[in-house]
XYZ file of N, CA, C and O in Angstrom:
644
model
N 0.845 -1.176 0.000
C 0.000 0.000 0.000
C 0.892 1.241 0.000
O 1.854 1.333 0.737
N 0.577 2.208 -0.862
C 1.343 3.441 -0.959
C 0.893 4.407 0.132
O -0.234 4.850 0.154
N 1.800 4.718 1.049
C 1.448 5.615 2.155
C 1.878 7.048 1.898
O 1.610 7.909 2.713
N 2.570 7.308 0.793
C 2.955 8.682 0.475
C 1.704 9.474 0.102
O 0.797 8.938 -0.532
N 1.645 10.744 0.486
C 0.488 11.563 0.101
C 0.393 11.633 -1.422
O 1.415 11.681 -2.105
N -0.816 11.629 -1.960
C -0.963 11.639 -3.416
C -0.421 12.918 -4.047
O -0.508 14.000 -3.466
N 0.174 12.748 -5.235
C 0.698 13.873 -6.005
C -0.292 14.226 -7.105
O -1.148 13.427 -7.466
N -0.111 15.434 -7.654
C -1.019 15.951 -8.672
C -0.207 16.492 -9.845
O 0.737 17.267 -9.649
N -0.581 16.095 -11.039
C -0.039 16.695 -12.247
C -0.778 18.022 -12.435
O -2.011 18.036 -12.428
N -0.049 19.127 -12.575
C -0.677 20.449 -12.667
C -0.211 21.139 -13.941
O 0.995 21.160 -14.243
N -1.163 21.723 -14.675
C -0.793 22.533 -15.830
C 0.231 23.570 -15.389
O -0.011 24.338 -14.452
N 1.370 23.585 -16.055
C 2.453 24.485 -15.672
C 2.009 25.944 -15.671
O 2.451 26.736 -14.828
N 1.103 26.306 -16.570
C 0.643 27.706 -16.615
C -0.119 28.076 -15.350
O -0.085 29.239 -14.930
N -0.773 27.108 -14.714
C -1.502 27.386 -13.479
C -0.558 27.612 -12.305
O -0.942 28.199 -11.296
N 0.670 27.148 -12.450
C 1.677 27.344 -11.406
C 2.559 28.553 -11.717
O 3.616 28.729 -11.107
N 2.127 29.367 -12.674
C 2.819 30.612 -12.959
C 3.890 30.544 -14.029
O 4.564 31.540 -14.295
N 4.063 29.396 -14.666
C 5.070 29.296 -15.719
C 4.504 29.867 -17.028
O 3.389 29.540 -17.413
N 5.269 30.710 -17.734
C 4.778 31.359 -18.957
C 4.870 30.436 -20.170
O 5.659 30.660 -21.088
N 4.026 29.418 -20.199
C 4.082 28.410 -21.261
C 2.841 28.390 -22.146
O 2.763 27.599 -23.080
N 1.879 29.276 -21.868
C 0.674 29.311 -22.699
C 1.022 29.729 -24.126
O 2.082 30.291 -24.377
N 0.096 29.537 -25.026
C 0.326 29.883 -26.423
C 0.762 31.338 -26.592
O 1.562 31.658 -27.477
N 0.282 32.231 -25.736
C 0.598 33.649 -25.844
C 1.829 34.044 -25.018
O 2.131 35.226 -24.865
N 2.543 33.056 -24.493
C 3.734 33.317 -23.699
C 3.442 33.772 -22.282
O 4.344 34.183 -21.568
N 2.198 33.681 -21.873
C 1.783 34.111 -20.540
C 1.552 32.888 -19.648
O 1.605 31.752 -20.096
N 1.260 33.168 -18.391
C 0.840 32.117 -17.467
C -0.594 32.419 -17.056
O -1.120 33.477 -17.366
N -1.203 31.510 -16.380
C -2.525 31.706 -15.786
C -2.450 31.303 -14.325
O -3.316 30.627 -13.811
N -1.341 31.690 -13.698
C -1.128 31.327 -12.304
C -2.342 31.658 -11.451
O -2.948 32.712 -11.616
N -2.706 30.727 -10.598
C -3.863 30.944 -9.739
C -3.388 31.204 -8.311
O -2.383 30.663 -7.877
N -4.100 32.059 -7.639
C -3.774 32.406 -6.263
C -4.528 31.444 -5.358
O -5.750 31.466 -5.298
N -3.786 30.580 -4.707
C -4.395 29.592 -3.829
C -3.373 29.160 -2.786
O -2.337 28.588 -3.142
N -3.658 29.455 -1.544
C -2.770 29.009 -0.466
C -2.659 27.494 -0.474
O -1.582 26.942 -0.253
N -3.779 26.830 -0.753
C -3.781 25.370 -0.760
C -2.858 24.830 -1.857
O -2.044 23.945 -1.614
N -2.964 25.394 -3.077
C -2.114 24.935 -4.178
C -0.654 25.269 -3.902
O 0.237 24.459 -4.176
N -0.399 26.450 -3.329
C 0.969 26.812 -2.962
C 1.542 25.819 -1.954
O 2.702 25.423 -2.061
N 0.742 25.414 -0.984
C 1.197 24.441 0.013
C 1.475 23.092 -0.642
O 2.470 22.429 -0.323
N 0.617 22.699 -1.574
C 0.814 21.441 -2.300
C 2.158 21.472 -3.032
O 2.915 20.501 -2.995
N 2.447 22.606 -3.669
C 3.723 22.750 -4.363
C 4.896 22.721 -3.403
O 5.915 22.071 -3.664
N 4.762 23.396 -2.268
C 5.840 23.436 -1.277
C 6.127 22.048 -0.706
O 7.270 21.751 -0.337
N 5.106 21.206 -0.661
C 5.269 19.836 -0.164
C 5.810 18.903 -1.246
O 6.019 17.712 -0.994
N 6.026 19.423 -2.453
C 6.521 18.590 -3.549
C 5.460 17.689 -4.138
O 5.779 16.695 -4.793
N 4.195 18.036 -3.915
C 3.105 17.170 -4.386
C 2.467 17.674 -5.671
O 1.602 16.995 -6.226
N 2.858 18.853 -6.166
C 2.330 19.404 -7.411
C 3.432 19.326 -8.462
O 4.484 19.955 -8.321
N 3.207 18.553 -9.486
C 4.194 18.354 -10.545
C 3.768 19.154 -11.766
O 2.761 18.838 -12.404
N 4.508 20.228 -12.088
C 4.176 21.101 -13.218
C 4.469 20.402 -14.540
O 5.509 19.766 -14.704
N 3.547 20.554 -15.491
C 3.716 19.925 -16.797
C 2.880 20.680 -17.824
O 1.718 21.009 -17.559
N 3.440 20.961 -18.982
C 2.698 21.554 -20.089
C 2.730 20.570 -21.249
O 3.772 20.377 -21.882
N 1.602 19.943 -21.567
C 1.585 18.962 -22.651
C 1.956 19.556 -24.010
O 2.593 18.881 -24.829
N 1.588 20.796 -24.249
C 1.856 21.398 -25.551
C 3.350 21.630 -25.752
O 3.907 21.322 -26.809
N 4.012 22.144 -24.734
C 5.459 22.345 -24.812
C 6.164 20.987 -24.850
O 7.068 20.771 -25.654
N 5.734 20.066 -23.986
C 6.343 18.729 -23.977
C 6.174 18.037 -25.322
O 7.043 17.272 -25.748
N 5.070 18.322 -26.002
C 4.806 17.719 -27.304
C 5.595 18.333 -28.436
O 5.515 17.868 -29.578
N 6.342 19.406 -28.154
C 7.219 19.974 -29.161
C 6.826 21.342 -29.684
O 7.482 21.868 -30.587
N 5.785 21.949 -29.126
C 5.369 23.270 -29.600
C 6.138 24.370 -28.871
O 6.434 24.239 -27.683
N 6.455 25.466 -29.568
C 7.197 26.558 -28.944
C 6.287 27.456 -28.115
O 5.062 27.362 -28.187
N 6.915 28.334 -27.355
C 6.204 29.388 -26.627
C 6.883 30.696 -26.998
O 8.100 30.785 -26.849
N 6.140 31.683 -27.498
C 4.714 31.605 -27.828
C 4.490 30.786 -29.103
O 5.437 30.443 -29.805
N 3.214 30.521 -29.378
C 2.824 29.741 -30.550
C 1.452 30.218 -31.000
O 0.715 30.819 -30.212
N 1.063 29.924 -32.224
C -0.277 30.328 -32.662
C -1.346 29.617 -31.834
O -1.166 28.450 -31.452
N -2.449 30.302 -31.549
C -3.529 29.618 -30.836
C -4.041 28.444 -31.665
O -4.018 28.476 -32.895
N -4.486 27.411 -30.957
C -5.017 26.213 -31.615
C -6.319 25.813 -30.926
O -6.515 26.101 -29.741
N -7.173 25.161 -31.673
C -8.441 24.668 -31.124
C -8.721 23.288 -31.702
O -8.246 22.939 -32.783
N -9.492 22.522 -30.939
C -9.903 21.186 -31.404
C -10.983 21.304 -32.454
O -11.902 22.103 -32.334
N -10.845 20.490 -33.477
C -11.881 20.322 -34.498
C -12.077 18.815 -34.624
O -11.395 18.155 -35.392
N -12.957 18.289 -33.783
C -13.108 16.838 -33.708
C -11.866 16.242 -33.093
O -11.410 16.669 -32.029
N -11.254 15.278 -33.746
C -10.032 14.648 -33.237
C -8.786 15.435 -33.604
O -7.705 15.155 -33.104
N -8.924 16.400 -34.498
C -7.784 17.211 -34.907
C -7.626 18.422 -34.002
O -8.583 18.883 -33.395
N -6.407 18.957 -33.966
C -6.132 20.239 -33.336
C -5.433 21.065 -34.400
O -4.420 20.640 -34.968
N -5.995 22.241 -34.706
C -5.448 23.079 -35.768
C -5.290 24.515 -35.276
O -5.996 24.955 -34.373
N -4.366 25.227 -35.921
C -4.204 26.646 -35.638
C -5.206 27.422 -36.490
O -5.809 26.870 -37.417
N -5.323 28.693 -36.180
C -6.267 29.532 -36.920
C -5.937 29.578 -38.410
O -6.826 29.673 -39.254
N -4.652 29.446 -38.769
C -4.245 29.443 -40.177
C -4.437 28.078 -40.833
O -4.168 27.921 -42.017
N -4.888 27.087 -40.046
C -5.163 25.765 -40.599
C -4.043 24.752 -40.447
O -4.162 23.627 -40.941
N -2.966 25.113 -39.764
C -1.862 24.176 -39.545
C -2.309 23.076 -38.579
O -2.784 23.362 -37.478
N -2.142 21.844 -38.970
C -2.517 20.691 -38.138
C -1.411 20.422 -37.118
O -0.294 20.064 -37.485
N -1.719 20.609 -35.849
C -0.757 20.368 -34.768
C -1.206 19.193 -33.888
O -0.769 19.058 -32.748
N -2.045 18.347 -34.460
C -2.571 17.199 -33.716
C -1.457 16.313 -33.183
O -1.514 15.858 -32.029
N -0.435 16.052 -33.991
C 0.651 15.153 -33.563
C 1.337 15.676 -32.308
O 1.631 14.905 -31.392
N 1.569 16.983 -32.240
C 2.223 17.563 -31.070
C 1.316 17.468 -29.842
O 1.783 17.179 -28.737
N 0.029 17.692 -30.028
C -0.915 17.591 -28.913
C -1.031 16.148 -28.439
O -1.078 15.888 -27.233
N -1.070 15.205 -29.374
C -1.131 13.787 -28.999
C 0.144 13.353 -28.286
O 0.096 12.620 -27.289
N 1.301 13.809 -28.783
C 2.576 13.467 -28.150
C 2.617 14.011 -26.720
O 3.018 13.309 -25.782
N 2.184 15.240 -26.525
C 2.154 15.827 -25.181
C 1.233 15.062 -24.247
O 1.553 14.851 -23.074
N 0.073 14.628 -24.772
C -0.860 13.841 -23.963
C -0.228 12.510 -23.553
O -0.335 12.092 -22.393
N 0.451 11.847 -24.499
C 1.114 10.571 -24.192
C 2.210 10.757 -23.151
O 2.362 9.927 -22.255
N 2.968 11.853 -23.258
C 4.019 12.117 -22.269
C 3.429 12.399 -20.890
O 3.982 11.957 -19.872
N 2.309 13.125 -20.854
C 1.638 13.375 -19.567
C 1.183 12.054 -18.948
O 1.385 11.816 -17.755
N 0.586 11.202 -19.766
C 0.139 9.901 -19.260
C 1.328 9.078 -18.765
O 1.268 8.492 -17.678
N 2.396 9.046 -19.543
C 3.581 8.286 -19.133
C 4.135 8.764 -17.807
O 4.508 7.962 -16.950
N 4.159 10.068 -17.623
C 4.638 10.639 -16.368
C 3.734 10.233 -15.206
O 4.207 9.821 -14.146
N 2.433 10.324 -15.423
C 1.490 9.929 -14.365
C 1.646 8.454 -14.006
O 1.679 8.095 -12.822
N 1.756 7.605 -15.010
C 1.889 6.175 -14.746
C 3.212 5.868 -14.049
O 3.243 5.081 -13.096
N 4.285 6.496 -14.484
C 5.598 6.247 -13.884
C 5.672 6.730 -12.442
O 6.343 6.123 -11.611
N 4.960 7.826 -12.135
C 5.037 8.426 -10.800
C 3.861 8.028 -9.905
O 3.764 8.506 -8.782
N 2.950 7.210 -10.410
C 1.789 6.813 -9.615
C 0.818 7.950 -9.357
O 0.117 7.959 -8.348
N 0.759 8.909 -10.274
C -0.130 10.064 -10.116
C -1.524 9.705 -10.610
O -1.687 9.250 -11.743
N -2.512 9.925 -9.756
C -3.899 9.587 -10.109
C -4.805 10.805 -10.197
O -6.009 10.661 -10.413
N -4.226 12.000 -10.049
C -5.004 13.236 -10.074
C -4.293 14.274 -10.924
O -3.059 14.348 -10.917
N -5.083 15.097 -11.623
C -4.511 16.171 -12.435
C -5.362 17.431 -12.268
O -6.588 17.353 -12.170
N -4.687 18.558 -12.235
C -5.320 19.875 -12.205
C -4.897 20.567 -13.492
O -3.732 20.948 -13.636
N -5.825 20.677 -14.441
C -5.484 21.164 -15.771
C -6.300 22.394 -16.146
O -7.423 22.587 -15.664
N -5.750 23.218 -17.032
C -6.325 24.507 -17.414
C -7.581 24.332 -18.261
O -7.541 23.796 -19.357
N -8.687 24.821 -17.725
C -9.969 24.751 -18.434
C -9.898 25.533 -19.748
O -9.245 26.570 -19.822
N -10.551 25.013 -20.776
C -10.649 25.681 -22.061
C -9.564 25.307 -23.050
O -9.721 25.502 -24.245
N -8.467 24.788 -22.577
C -7.331 24.457 -23.427
C -7.644 23.253 -24.315
O -8.288 22.302 -23.872
N -7.127 23.250 -25.568
C -7.323 22.075 -26.423
C -6.543 20.856 -25.923
O -6.806 19.742 -26.351
N -5.614 21.063 -25.006
C -4.922 19.954 -24.343
C -5.595 19.607 -23.024
O -5.848 18.445 -22.740
N -5.852 20.622 -22.226
C -6.155 20.429 -20.817
C -7.595 20.673 -20.399
O -7.947 20.387 -19.261
N -8.419 21.213 -21.271
C -9.806 21.478 -20.899
C -10.467 20.216 -20.361
O -10.342 19.152 -20.938
N -11.168 20.358 -19.240
C -11.798 19.169 -18.646
C -13.319 19.187 -18.735
O -13.950 18.156 -18.562
N -13.880 20.324 -19.019
C -15.333 20.405 -19.142
C -15.757 21.250 -20.332
O -16.821 21.070 -20.899
N -14.867 22.202 -20.697
C -15.174 23.114 -21.795
C -13.922 23.324 -22.642
O -12.817 23.414 -22.112
N -14.127 23.412 -23.942
C -13.069 23.764 -24.883
C -13.660 24.743 -25.887
O -14.882 24.875 -25.993
N -12.803 25.421 -26.625
C -13.300 26.342 -27.639
C -13.838 25.554 -28.834
O -13.424 24.429 -29.098
N -14.769 26.168 -29.547
C -15.561 25.448 -30.550
C -14.828 25.102 -31.840
O -15.403 24.482 -32.724
N -13.570 25.479 -31.983
C -12.804 25.099 -33.157
C -12.931 26.065 -34.318
O -12.357 25.844 -35.381
N -13.667 27.160 -34.110
C -13.850 28.153 -35.173
C -13.187 29.495 -34.827
O -13.394 30.472 -35.531
N -12.421 29.532 -33.728
C -11.671 30.711 -33.316
C -12.573 31.933 -33.164
O -12.239 33.036 -33.570
N -13.712 31.695 -32.537
C -14.701 32.748 -32.295
C -14.756 33.171 -30.830
O -15.551 34.025 -30.467
N -13.942 32.544 -29.982
C -13.996 32.834 -28.557
C -15.194 32.195 -27.874
O -15.539 32.559 -26.754
N -15.819 31.225 -28.546
C -17.011 30.551 -28.029
C -16.611 29.160 -27.538
O -15.981 28.393 -28.267
N -16.988 28.850 -26.308
C -16.666 27.523 -25.780
C -17.899 26.637 -25.777
O -19.032 27.109 -25.835
N -17.634 25.347 -25.720
C -18.699 24.349 -25.666
C -18.243 23.198 -24.784
O -17.074 23.114 -24.422
N -19.158 22.338 -24.435
C -18.810 21.183 -23.610
C -17.815 20.312 -24.380
O -17.992 20.064 -25.570
N -16.768 19.905 -23.699
C -15.770 19.053 -24.327
C -14.539 18.962 -23.458
O -14.459 19.578 -22.397
N -13.578 18.189 -23.921
C -12.344 18.031 -23.173
C -11.160 18.042 -24.133
O -11.290 17.707 -25.307
N -10.014 18.450 -23.597
C -8.792 18.493 -24.374
C -8.191 17.108 -24.556
O -8.599 16.133 -23.921
N -7.200 17.037 -25.415
C -6.542 15.767 -25.750
C -5.912 15.102 -24.525
O -6.062 13.899 -24.331
N -5.206 15.874 -23.722
C -4.549 15.296 -22.541
C -5.578 14.823 -21.528
O -5.479 13.710 -20.994
N -6.577 15.641 -21.272
C -7.627 15.260 -20.328
C -8.293 13.962 -20.758
O -8.478 13.052 -19.942
N -8.644 13.863 -22.029
C -9.323 12.665 -22.526
C -8.466 11.417 -22.311
O -8.960 10.383 -21.845
N -7.179 11.513 -22.630
C -6.299 10.354 -22.477
C -6.117 9.986 -21.008
O -6.185 8.805 -20.645
N -5.904 10.974 -20.161
C -5.732 10.682 -18.738
C -6.985 10.024 -18.167
O -6.895 9.027 -17.429
N -8.137 10.550 -18.516
C -9.386 9.970 -17.998
C -9.588 8.537 -18.493
O -10.084 7.701 -17.738
N -9.210 8.263 -19.725
C -9.337 6.883 -20.232
C -8.489 5.909 -19.431
O -8.738 4.713 -19.430
N -7.483 6.427 -18.745
C -6.593 5.588 -17.941
C -6.855 5.731 -16.444
O -6.017 5.363 -15.625
N -8.025 6.269 -16.095
C -8.453 6.295 -14.701
C -7.897 7.432 -13.866
O -8.062 7.428 -12.641
N -7.266 8.403 -14.489
C -6.738 9.550 -13.745
C -7.846 10.591 -13.650
O -8.469 10.941 -14.649
N -8.106 11.054 -12.439
C -9.150 12.059 -12.221
C -8.611 13.434 -12.589
O -7.554 13.834 -12.106
N -9.342 14.144 -13.443
C -8.917 15.459 -13.907
C -9.880 16.519 -13.387
O -11.099 16.368 -13.489
N -9.297 17.591 -12.855
C -10.045 18.722 -12.322
C -9.561 19.993 -13.011
O -8.411 20.057 -13.462
N -10.422 21.011 -13.044
C -10.019 22.317 -13.580
C -9.707 23.240 -12.414
O -9.985 22.920 -11.251
N -9.177 24.415 -12.740
C -8.871 25.405 -11.703
C -10.120 25.901 -10.994
O -10.034 26.491 -9.925
N -11.293 25.634 -11.569
C -12.555 25.996 -10.932
C -13.032 24.927 -9.944
O -14.092 25.078 -9.338
N -12.277 23.856 -9.808
C -12.686 22.728 -8.962
C -11.666 22.428 -7.871
O -11.501 21.276 -7.474
N -11.003 23.448 -7.357
C -10.001 23.214 -6.306
C -10.591 22.533 -5.069
O -9.963 21.613 -4.526
N -11.786 22.925 -4.588
C -12.330 22.222 -3.416
C -12.576 20.734 -3.694
O -12.321 19.890 -2.830
N -13.044 20.420 -4.897
C -13.301 19.021 -5.250
C -11.994 18.231 -5.319
O -11.918 17.090 -4.862
N -10.951 18.850 -5.878
C -9.646 18.194 -5.932
C -9.094 17.990 -4.525
O -8.590 16.914 -4.204
N -9.197 19.007 -3.680
C -8.711 18.889 -2.302
C -9.405 17.743 -1.578
O -8.765 16.965 -0.859
N -10.703 17.615 -1.780
C -11.450 16.523 -1.161
C -10.982 15.171 -1.694
O -10.762 14.226 -0.920
N -10.819 15.062 -3.007
C -10.364 13.799 -3.603
C -8.993 13.409 -3.069
O -8.747 12.232 -2.763
N -8.089 14.374 -2.944
C -6.759 14.083 -2.407
C -6.826 13.662 -0.948
O -6.119 12.740 -0.521
N -7.683 14.311 -0.178
C -7.843 13.963 1.226
C -8.374 12.541 1.383
O -7.882 11.765 2.201
N -9.374 12.218 0.572
C -9.937 10.859 0.622
C -8.914 9.817 0.201
O -8.822 8.744 0.809
N -8.127 10.134 -0.815
C -7.079 9.189 -1.271
C -6.020 9.000 -0.201
O -5.557 7.885 0.032
N -5.644 10.085 0.464
C -4.630 9.997 1.514
C -5.160 9.167 2.687
O -4.431 8.342 3.258
N -6.427 9.361 3.019
C -7.040 8.600 4.117
C -7.099 7.124 3.757
O -6.760 6.263 4.581
N -7.487 6.827 2.532
C -7.588 5.436 2.087
C -6.222 4.748 2.078
O -6.121 3.555 2.331
N -5.170 5.535 1.791
C -3.821 4.977 1.750
C -3.205 4.862 3.140
O -2.129 4.287 3.299
N -3.879 5.440 4.129
C -3.391 5.338 5.499
C -2.321 6.345 5.848
O -1.571 6.147 6.780
N -2.255 7.432 5.079
C -1.228 8.435 5.409
C -1.792 9.503 6.308
O -2.913 9.558 6.647
């Protein structure tokens, strides 16, 4: 039985790293998340950068199974590669939880943009979120910090830590 407190894969942009397509971060202010990071339990990861895309980069949106830029460049392979690397990291490290950036074509967990570059979102999930969920990893957005905290607490209790 694993008695170590559970770790979380976290979108690097949510931890303040400037890895978003526009070269910015979306760091969130949360004492709880800061404490998780200080305890070494938050593992920063950007699937898009890991998949080979530069920062900054053209915005991209999902169009079905494809991910394309506004100019029509197909970047699906890079998004798929980043998702596979995220999954590999989670499996290698025993990570069963992820906190990923809502709306992203990689990380969106409940909403993504509609693929027409109109600034309109719809129900859906990003490539990384979909792959992680298929492998039993629970994915939360930055809007679900209380739910993630509860899931981690329950996992820690179940593990006897």
